[in-house]
Structures are given as structure tokens and as C-alpha cells.
PDB file of C-alpha atoms in Angstrom:
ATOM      1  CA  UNK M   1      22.060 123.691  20.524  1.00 55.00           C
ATOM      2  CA  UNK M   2      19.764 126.327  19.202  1.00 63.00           C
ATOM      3  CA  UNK M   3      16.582 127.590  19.899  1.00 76.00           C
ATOM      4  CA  UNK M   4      14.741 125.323  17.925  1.00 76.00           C
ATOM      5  CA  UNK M   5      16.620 122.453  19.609  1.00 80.00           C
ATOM      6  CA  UNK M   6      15.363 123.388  22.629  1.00 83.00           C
ATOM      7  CA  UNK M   7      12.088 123.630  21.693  1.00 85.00           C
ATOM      8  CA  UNK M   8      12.310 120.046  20.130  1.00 87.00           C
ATOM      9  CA  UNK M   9      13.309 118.751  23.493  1.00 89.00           C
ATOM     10  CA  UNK M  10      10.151 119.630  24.741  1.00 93.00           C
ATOM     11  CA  UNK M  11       8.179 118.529  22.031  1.00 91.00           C
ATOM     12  CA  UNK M  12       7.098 121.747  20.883  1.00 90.00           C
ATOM     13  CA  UNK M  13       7.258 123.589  17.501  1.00 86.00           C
ATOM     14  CA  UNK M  14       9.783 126.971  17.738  1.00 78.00           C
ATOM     15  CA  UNK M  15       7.882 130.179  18.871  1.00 77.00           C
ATOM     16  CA  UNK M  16       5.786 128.249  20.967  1.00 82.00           C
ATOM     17  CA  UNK M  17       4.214 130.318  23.794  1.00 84.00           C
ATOM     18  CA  UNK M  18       5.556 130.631  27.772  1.00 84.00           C
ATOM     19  CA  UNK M  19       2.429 128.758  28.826  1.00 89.00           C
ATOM     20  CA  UNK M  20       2.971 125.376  26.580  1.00 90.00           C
ATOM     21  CA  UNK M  21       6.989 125.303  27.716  1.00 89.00           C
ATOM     22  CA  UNK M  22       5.805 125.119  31.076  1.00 91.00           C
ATOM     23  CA  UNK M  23       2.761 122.776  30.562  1.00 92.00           C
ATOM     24  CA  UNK M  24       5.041 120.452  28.573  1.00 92.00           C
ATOM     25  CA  UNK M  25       8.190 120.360  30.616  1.00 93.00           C
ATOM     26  CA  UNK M  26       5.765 119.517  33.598  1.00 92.00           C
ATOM     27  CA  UNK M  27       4.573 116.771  31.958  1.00 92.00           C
ATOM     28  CA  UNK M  28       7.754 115.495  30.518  1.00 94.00           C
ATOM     29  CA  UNK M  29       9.830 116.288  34.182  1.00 91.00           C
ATOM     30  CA  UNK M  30       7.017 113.735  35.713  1.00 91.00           C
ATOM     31  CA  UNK M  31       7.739 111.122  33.034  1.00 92.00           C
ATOM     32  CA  UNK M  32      11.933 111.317  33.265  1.00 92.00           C
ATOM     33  CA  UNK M  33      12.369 112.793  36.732  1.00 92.00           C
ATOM     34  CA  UNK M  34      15.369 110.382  38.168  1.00 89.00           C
ATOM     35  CA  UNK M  35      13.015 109.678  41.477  1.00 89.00           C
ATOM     36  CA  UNK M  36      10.594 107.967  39.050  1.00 88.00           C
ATOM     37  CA  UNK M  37      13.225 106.298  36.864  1.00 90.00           C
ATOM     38  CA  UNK M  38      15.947 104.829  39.534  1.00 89.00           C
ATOM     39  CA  UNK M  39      19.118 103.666  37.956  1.00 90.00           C
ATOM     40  CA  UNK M  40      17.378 104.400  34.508  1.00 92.00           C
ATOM     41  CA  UNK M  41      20.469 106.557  33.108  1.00 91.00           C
ATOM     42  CA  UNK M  42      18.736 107.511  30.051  1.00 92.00           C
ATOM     43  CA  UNK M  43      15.927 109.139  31.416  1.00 91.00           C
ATOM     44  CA  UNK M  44      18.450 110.690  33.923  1.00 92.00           C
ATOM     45  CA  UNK M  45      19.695 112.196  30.510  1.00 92.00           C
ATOM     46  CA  UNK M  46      16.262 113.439  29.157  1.00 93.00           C
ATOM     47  CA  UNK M  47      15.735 115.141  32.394  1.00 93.00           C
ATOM     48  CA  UNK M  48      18.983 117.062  32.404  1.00 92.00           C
ATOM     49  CA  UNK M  49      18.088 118.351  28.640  1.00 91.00           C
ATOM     50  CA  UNK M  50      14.347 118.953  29.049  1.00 92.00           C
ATOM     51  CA  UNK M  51      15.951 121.341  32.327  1.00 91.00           C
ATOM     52  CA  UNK M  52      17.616 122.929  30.384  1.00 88.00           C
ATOM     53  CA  UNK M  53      15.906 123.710  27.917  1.00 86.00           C
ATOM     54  CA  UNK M  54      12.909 124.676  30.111  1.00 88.00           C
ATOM     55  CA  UNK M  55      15.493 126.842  32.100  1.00 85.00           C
ATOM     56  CA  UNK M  56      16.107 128.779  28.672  1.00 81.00           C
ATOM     57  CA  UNK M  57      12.906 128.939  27.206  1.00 82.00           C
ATOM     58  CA  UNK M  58      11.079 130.350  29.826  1.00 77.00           C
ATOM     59  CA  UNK M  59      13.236 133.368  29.358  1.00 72.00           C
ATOM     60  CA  UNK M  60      12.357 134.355  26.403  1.00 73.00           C
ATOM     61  CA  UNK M  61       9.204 132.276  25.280  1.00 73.00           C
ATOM     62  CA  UNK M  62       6.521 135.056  24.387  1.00 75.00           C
ATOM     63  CA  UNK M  63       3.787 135.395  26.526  1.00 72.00           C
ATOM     64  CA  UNK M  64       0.268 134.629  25.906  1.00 65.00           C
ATOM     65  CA  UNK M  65      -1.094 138.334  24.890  1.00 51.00           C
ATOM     66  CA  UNK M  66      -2.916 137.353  21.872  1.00 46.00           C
ATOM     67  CA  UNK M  67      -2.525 138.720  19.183  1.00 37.00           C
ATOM     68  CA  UNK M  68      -0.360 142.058  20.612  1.00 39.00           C
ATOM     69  CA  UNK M  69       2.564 143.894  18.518  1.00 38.00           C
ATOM     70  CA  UNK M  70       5.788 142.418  18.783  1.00 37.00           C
ATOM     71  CA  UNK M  71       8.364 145.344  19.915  1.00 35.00           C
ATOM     72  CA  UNK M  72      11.277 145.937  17.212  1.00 37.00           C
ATOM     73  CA  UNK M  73      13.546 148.320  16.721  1.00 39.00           C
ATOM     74  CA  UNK M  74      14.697 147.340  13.399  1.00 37.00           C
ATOM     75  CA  UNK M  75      14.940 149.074   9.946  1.00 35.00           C
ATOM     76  CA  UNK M  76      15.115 147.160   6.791  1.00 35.00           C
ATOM     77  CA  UNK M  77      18.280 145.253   6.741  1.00 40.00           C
ATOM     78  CA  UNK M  78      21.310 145.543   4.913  1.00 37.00           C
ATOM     79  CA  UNK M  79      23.867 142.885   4.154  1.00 41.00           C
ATOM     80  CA  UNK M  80      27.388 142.853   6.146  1.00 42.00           C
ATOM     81  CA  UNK M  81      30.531 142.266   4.346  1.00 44.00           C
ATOM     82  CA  UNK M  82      31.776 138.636   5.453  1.00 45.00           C
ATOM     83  CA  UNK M  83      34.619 137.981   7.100  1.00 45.00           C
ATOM     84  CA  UNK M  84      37.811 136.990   5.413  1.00 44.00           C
ATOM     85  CA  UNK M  85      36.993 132.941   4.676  1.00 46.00           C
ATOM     86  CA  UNK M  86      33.653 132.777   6.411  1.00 45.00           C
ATOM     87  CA  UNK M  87      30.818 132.793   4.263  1.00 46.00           C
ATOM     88  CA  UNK M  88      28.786 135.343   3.980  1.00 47.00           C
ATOM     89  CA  UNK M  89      26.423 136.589   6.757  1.00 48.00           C
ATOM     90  CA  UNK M  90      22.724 137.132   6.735  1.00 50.00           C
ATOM     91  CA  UNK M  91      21.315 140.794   7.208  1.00 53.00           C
ATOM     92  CA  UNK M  92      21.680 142.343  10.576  1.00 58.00           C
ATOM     93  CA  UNK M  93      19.697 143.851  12.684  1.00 56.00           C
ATOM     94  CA  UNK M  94      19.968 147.602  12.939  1.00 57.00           C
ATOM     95  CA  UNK M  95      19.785 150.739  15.900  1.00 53.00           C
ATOM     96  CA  UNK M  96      17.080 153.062  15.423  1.00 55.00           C
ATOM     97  CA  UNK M  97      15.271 155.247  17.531  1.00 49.00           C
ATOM     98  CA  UNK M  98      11.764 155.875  17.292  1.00 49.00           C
ATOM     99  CA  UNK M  99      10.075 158.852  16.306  1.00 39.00           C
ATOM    100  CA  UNK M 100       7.300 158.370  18.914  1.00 39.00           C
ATOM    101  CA  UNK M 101       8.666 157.682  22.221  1.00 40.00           C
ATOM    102  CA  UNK M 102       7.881 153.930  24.325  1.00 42.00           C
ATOM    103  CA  UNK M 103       4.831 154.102  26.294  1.00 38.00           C
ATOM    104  CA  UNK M 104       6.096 152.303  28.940  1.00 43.00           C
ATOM    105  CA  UNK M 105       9.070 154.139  28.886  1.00 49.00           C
ATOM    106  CA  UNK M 106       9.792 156.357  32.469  1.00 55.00           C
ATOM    107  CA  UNK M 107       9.836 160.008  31.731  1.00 73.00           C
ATOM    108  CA  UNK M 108      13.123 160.746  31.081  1.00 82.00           C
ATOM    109  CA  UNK M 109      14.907 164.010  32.974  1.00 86.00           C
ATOM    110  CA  UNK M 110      16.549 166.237  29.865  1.00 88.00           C
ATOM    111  CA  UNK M 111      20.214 165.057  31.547  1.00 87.00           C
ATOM    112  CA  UNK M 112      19.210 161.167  30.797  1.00 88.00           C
ATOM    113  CA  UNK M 113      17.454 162.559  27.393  1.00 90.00           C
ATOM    114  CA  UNK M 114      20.494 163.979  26.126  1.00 89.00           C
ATOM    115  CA  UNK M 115      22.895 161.329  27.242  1.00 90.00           C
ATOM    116  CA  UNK M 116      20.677 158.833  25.531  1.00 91.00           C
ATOM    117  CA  UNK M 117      20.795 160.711  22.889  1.00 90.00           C
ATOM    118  CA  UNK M 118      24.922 160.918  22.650  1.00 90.00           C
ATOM    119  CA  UNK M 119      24.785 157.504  23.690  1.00 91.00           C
ATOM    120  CA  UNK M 120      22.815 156.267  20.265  1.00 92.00           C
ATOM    121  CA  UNK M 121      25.218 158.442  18.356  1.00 90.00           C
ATOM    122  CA  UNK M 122      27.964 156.605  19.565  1.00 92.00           C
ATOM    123  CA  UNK M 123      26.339 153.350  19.536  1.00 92.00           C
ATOM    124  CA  UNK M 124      25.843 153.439  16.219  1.00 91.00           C
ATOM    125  CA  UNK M 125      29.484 154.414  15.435  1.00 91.00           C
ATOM    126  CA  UNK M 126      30.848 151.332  17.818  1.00 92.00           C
ATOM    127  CA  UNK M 127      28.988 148.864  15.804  1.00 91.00           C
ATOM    128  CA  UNK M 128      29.463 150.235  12.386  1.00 90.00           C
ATOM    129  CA  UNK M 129      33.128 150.088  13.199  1.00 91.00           C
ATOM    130  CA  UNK M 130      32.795 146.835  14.817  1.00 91.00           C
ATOM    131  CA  UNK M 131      34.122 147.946  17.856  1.00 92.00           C
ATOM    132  CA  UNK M 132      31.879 145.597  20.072  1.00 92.00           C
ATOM    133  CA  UNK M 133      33.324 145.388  23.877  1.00 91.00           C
ATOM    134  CA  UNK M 134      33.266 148.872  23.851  1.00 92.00           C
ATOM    135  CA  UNK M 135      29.558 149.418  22.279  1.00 92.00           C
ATOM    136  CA  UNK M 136      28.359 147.062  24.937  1.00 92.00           C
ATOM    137  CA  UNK M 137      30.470 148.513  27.999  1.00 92.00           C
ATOM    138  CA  UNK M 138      28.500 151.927  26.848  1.00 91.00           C
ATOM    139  CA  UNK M 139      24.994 150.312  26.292  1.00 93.00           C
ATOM    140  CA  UNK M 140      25.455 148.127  29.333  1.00 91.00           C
ATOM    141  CA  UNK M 141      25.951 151.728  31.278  1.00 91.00           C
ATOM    142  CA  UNK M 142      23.144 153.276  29.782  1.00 90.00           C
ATOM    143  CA  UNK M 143      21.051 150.493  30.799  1.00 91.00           C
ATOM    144  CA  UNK M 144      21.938 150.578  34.228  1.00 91.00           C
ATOM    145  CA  UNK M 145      21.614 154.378  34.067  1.00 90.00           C
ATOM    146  CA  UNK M 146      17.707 154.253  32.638  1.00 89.00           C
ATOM    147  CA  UNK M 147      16.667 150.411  33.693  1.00 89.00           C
ATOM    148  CA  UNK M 148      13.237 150.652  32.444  1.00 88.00           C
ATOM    149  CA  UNK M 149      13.577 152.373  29.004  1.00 91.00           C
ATOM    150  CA  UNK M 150      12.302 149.923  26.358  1.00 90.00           C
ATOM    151  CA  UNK M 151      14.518 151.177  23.583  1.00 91.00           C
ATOM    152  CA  UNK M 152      17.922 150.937  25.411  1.00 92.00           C
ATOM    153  CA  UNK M 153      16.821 147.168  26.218  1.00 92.00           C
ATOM    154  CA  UNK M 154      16.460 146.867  22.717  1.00 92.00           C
ATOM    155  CA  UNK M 155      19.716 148.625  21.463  1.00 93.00           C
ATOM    156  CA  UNK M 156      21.484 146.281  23.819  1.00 94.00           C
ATOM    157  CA  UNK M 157      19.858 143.128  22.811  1.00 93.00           C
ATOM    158  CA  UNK M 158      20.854 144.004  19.341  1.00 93.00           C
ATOM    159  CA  UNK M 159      24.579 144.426  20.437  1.00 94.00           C
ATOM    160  CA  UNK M 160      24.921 141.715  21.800  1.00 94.00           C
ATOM    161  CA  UNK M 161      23.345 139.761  18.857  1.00 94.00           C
ATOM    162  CA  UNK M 162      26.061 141.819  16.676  1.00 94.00           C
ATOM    163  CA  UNK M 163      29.145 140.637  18.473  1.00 93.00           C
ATOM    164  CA  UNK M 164      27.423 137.297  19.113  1.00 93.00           C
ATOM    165  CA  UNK M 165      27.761 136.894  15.473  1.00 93.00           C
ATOM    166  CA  UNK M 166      31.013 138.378  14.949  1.00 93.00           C
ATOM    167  CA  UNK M 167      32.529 136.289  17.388  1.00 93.00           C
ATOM    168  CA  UNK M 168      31.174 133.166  15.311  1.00 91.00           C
ATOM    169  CA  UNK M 169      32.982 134.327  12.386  1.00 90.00           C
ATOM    170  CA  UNK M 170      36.210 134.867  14.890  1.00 89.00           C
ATOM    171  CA  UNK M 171      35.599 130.894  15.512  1.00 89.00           C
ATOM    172  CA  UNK M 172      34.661 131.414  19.339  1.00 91.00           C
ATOM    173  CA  UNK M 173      31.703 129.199  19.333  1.00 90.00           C
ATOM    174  CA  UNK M 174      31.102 128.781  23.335  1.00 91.00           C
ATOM    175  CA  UNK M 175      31.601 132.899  23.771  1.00 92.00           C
ATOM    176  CA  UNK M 176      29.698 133.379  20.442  1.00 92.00           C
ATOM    177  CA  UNK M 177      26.744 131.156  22.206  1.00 91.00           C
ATOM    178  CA  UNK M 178      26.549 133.231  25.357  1.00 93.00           C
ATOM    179  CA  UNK M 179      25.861 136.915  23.778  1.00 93.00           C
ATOM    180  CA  UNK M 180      23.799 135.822  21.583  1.00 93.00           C
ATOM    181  CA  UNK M 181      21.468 134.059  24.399  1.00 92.00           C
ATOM    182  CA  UNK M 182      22.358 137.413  26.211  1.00 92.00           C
ATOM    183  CA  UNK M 183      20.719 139.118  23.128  1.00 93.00           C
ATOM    184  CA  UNK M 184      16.912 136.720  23.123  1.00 92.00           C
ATOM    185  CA  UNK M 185      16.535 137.043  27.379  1.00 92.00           C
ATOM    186  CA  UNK M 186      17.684 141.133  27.486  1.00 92.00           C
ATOM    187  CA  UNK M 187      14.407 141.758  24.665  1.00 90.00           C
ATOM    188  CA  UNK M 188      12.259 138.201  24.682  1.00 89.00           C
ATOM    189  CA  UNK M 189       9.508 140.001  22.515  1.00 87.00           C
ATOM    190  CA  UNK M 190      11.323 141.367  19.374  1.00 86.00           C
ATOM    191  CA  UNK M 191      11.018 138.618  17.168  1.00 87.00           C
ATOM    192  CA  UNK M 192      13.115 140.171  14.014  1.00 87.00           C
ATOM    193  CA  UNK M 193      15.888 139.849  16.541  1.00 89.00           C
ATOM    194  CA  UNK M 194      14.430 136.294  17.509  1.00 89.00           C
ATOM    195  CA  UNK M 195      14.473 135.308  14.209  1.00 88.00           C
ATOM    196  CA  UNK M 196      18.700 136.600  13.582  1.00 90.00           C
ATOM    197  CA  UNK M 197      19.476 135.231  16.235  1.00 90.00           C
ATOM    198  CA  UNK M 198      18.142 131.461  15.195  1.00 90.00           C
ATOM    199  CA  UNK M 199      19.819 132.309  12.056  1.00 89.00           C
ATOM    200  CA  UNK M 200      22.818 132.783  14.067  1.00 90.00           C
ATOM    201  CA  UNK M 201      22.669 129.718  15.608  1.00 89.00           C
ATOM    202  CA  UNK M 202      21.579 127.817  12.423  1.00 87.00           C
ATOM    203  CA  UNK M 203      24.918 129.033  11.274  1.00 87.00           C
ATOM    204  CA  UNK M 204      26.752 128.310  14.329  1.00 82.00           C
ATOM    205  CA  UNK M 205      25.743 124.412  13.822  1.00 81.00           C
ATOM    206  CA  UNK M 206      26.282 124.300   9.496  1.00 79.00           C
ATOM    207  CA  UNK M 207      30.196 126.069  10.221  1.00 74.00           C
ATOM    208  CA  UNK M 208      31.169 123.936  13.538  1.00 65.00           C
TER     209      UNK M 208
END
């Protein structure tokens, strides 16, 4: 199921915002909840789906801020040679670094600076050379070394999403499925990503 599934489940058109997911799955939980409908094992079934869909969405839903900038760390894409037999992949999403810093961003000591710093240069090595599991053991240790930094979220969302997809064309749907909802809850707001990763699953459903 992919993102736009889920949305469907709760009646709602993809992208739709944190406050409708929650408005609608109260409304539908009230209609299918199994205490309302005893013995009824289709609504039983409903209920289980709208759950979980509601237990996904609210995740990474955006929030209702108006009309605010989306965060992305992207540059313009560039196609990715496909796999031997597997057709041929859309763009990906890129590492970059920005040339202002994050303002919500911690102030950073000049230790953490510079091993961010070596840490994007090998980042972006790891993934050019598809070495995933180790790309996200570093970014995963970067992370937890500067929690609030903006811009590592985002470099690990977008590994995840990378292997996520790679693991598709390796034919492991149920691990493929997992980093790539890793990717949407680690940065919720970055809607290029968003929108690879739907393509991702879109893909996921057309191969398997």
C-alpha cells in the first residue's frame, strides 16, 4: 500500500493536511469501531485499515502552516542507471548542503562542524557507490551525534529513500517498504522527497 492508498482509506485526496487525517479518521473510527458494529466482520476490517493508515499518516501529514516553505535539500535530479532487468528508475533525490546554514539548526561546536563536514563527503561517496548499509550506519551516527540539525535529518531521509529504492530493484519488497517509510517520518516536510518516494511506491505496486 502506498501513500496515496492510505490516504484513500480515509477518504482524503494525497497531501492532505495533519488536521483533516485526524478529523476524518475520527469520524470514520466512530462509524466502523468493532464496539459499534458487533459481529459485523467487515467493519472490523475497515477499522483495522483506517488504523493504520491514520497510524502512518499522522507521521508525516504536513501541518497546517499555511502557506510556509517546504524544507528540501535537493538539486536538480539526474537519472540513475537501472538495474540489470528492472526498468528504468525515476530521478533521485540528491545530498547537498546549503550555502546558508538552517535556522533552527543548534550552533554547532567546530569538532561537530568539521565532522559534519567529513561526514557529507563521505556520504556522498557511499551513495554514489551504492554502498547503502554503510551510508546509513554513518548518517544514522551523525544523527545521533547532532539530533537537532535539520540538514542531517534530511541527508538521512534521503538515504534511506536511496536504498529503499535499490532494494526494490533487488526484489525485497517488505524491506524495500520499511526504509522508504523510514525516509517520509525521519523529514515529513520535504515534499520533493515526498513526491520520490510515492513514485517509489507507485513502482513498488506496477513491478510486484
Amino acid at each position: 500500500m502506498d501513500i496515496a492508498d492510505y490516504y484513500r482509506q480515509l477518504g482524503l485526496r494525497s497531501g492532505a493536511s495533519l488536521s483533516q487525517v485526524k478529523a476524518s479518521y475520527r469520524q470514520l473510527a466512530r462509524q466502523y469501531h468493532p464496539d459499534v458494529n458487533p459481529g459485523n466482520e467487515q467493519a472490523k476490517n475497515k477499522f483495522i485499515a483506517i488504523t493504520e493508515a491514520y497510524k502512518f499518516l499522522v507521521n508525516i501529514a504536513p501541518a497546517d502552516v499555511g502557506d510556509s516553505k517546504a524544507v528540501s535539500s535537493t538539486v536538480p535530479p539526474t537519472p540513475t542507471p537501472p538495474a540489470e532487468g528492472v526498468k528504468a528508475q525515476p530521478p533521485t533525490v540528491k545530498v547537498t548542503r546549503k550555502q546558508e546554514p538552517t535556522t533552527d539548526s543548534p550552533d554547532l561546536s567546530a569538532a561537530e562542524e568539521k565532522l559534519k563536514k567529513d561526514a557529507y563527503g563521505e556520504l556522498q561517496q557511499l551513495l554514489k557507490y551504492q554502498r547503502f548499509p554503510r551510508a546509513i550506519a554513518l548518517i544514522e551516527g551523525l544523527a545521533q551525534r547532532v539530533p537537532e540539525d535539520r540538514e542531517v535529518r534530511q541527508w538521512q531521509a534521503i538515504a534511506y529513500q536511496r536504498w529503499g529504492r535499490h532494494l526494490i530493484g533487488e526484489k525485497q519488497v517488505d524491506k524495500a517498504r520499511i526504509y522508504l517509510k523510514k525516509a517520509v517520518k525521519t523529514d515529513p516536510h520535504n515534499r520533493a522527497l515526498w513526491a520520490e518516494v510515492e513514485r517509489d511506491f507507485r513502482r513498488l505496486e506496477e513491478i510486484y
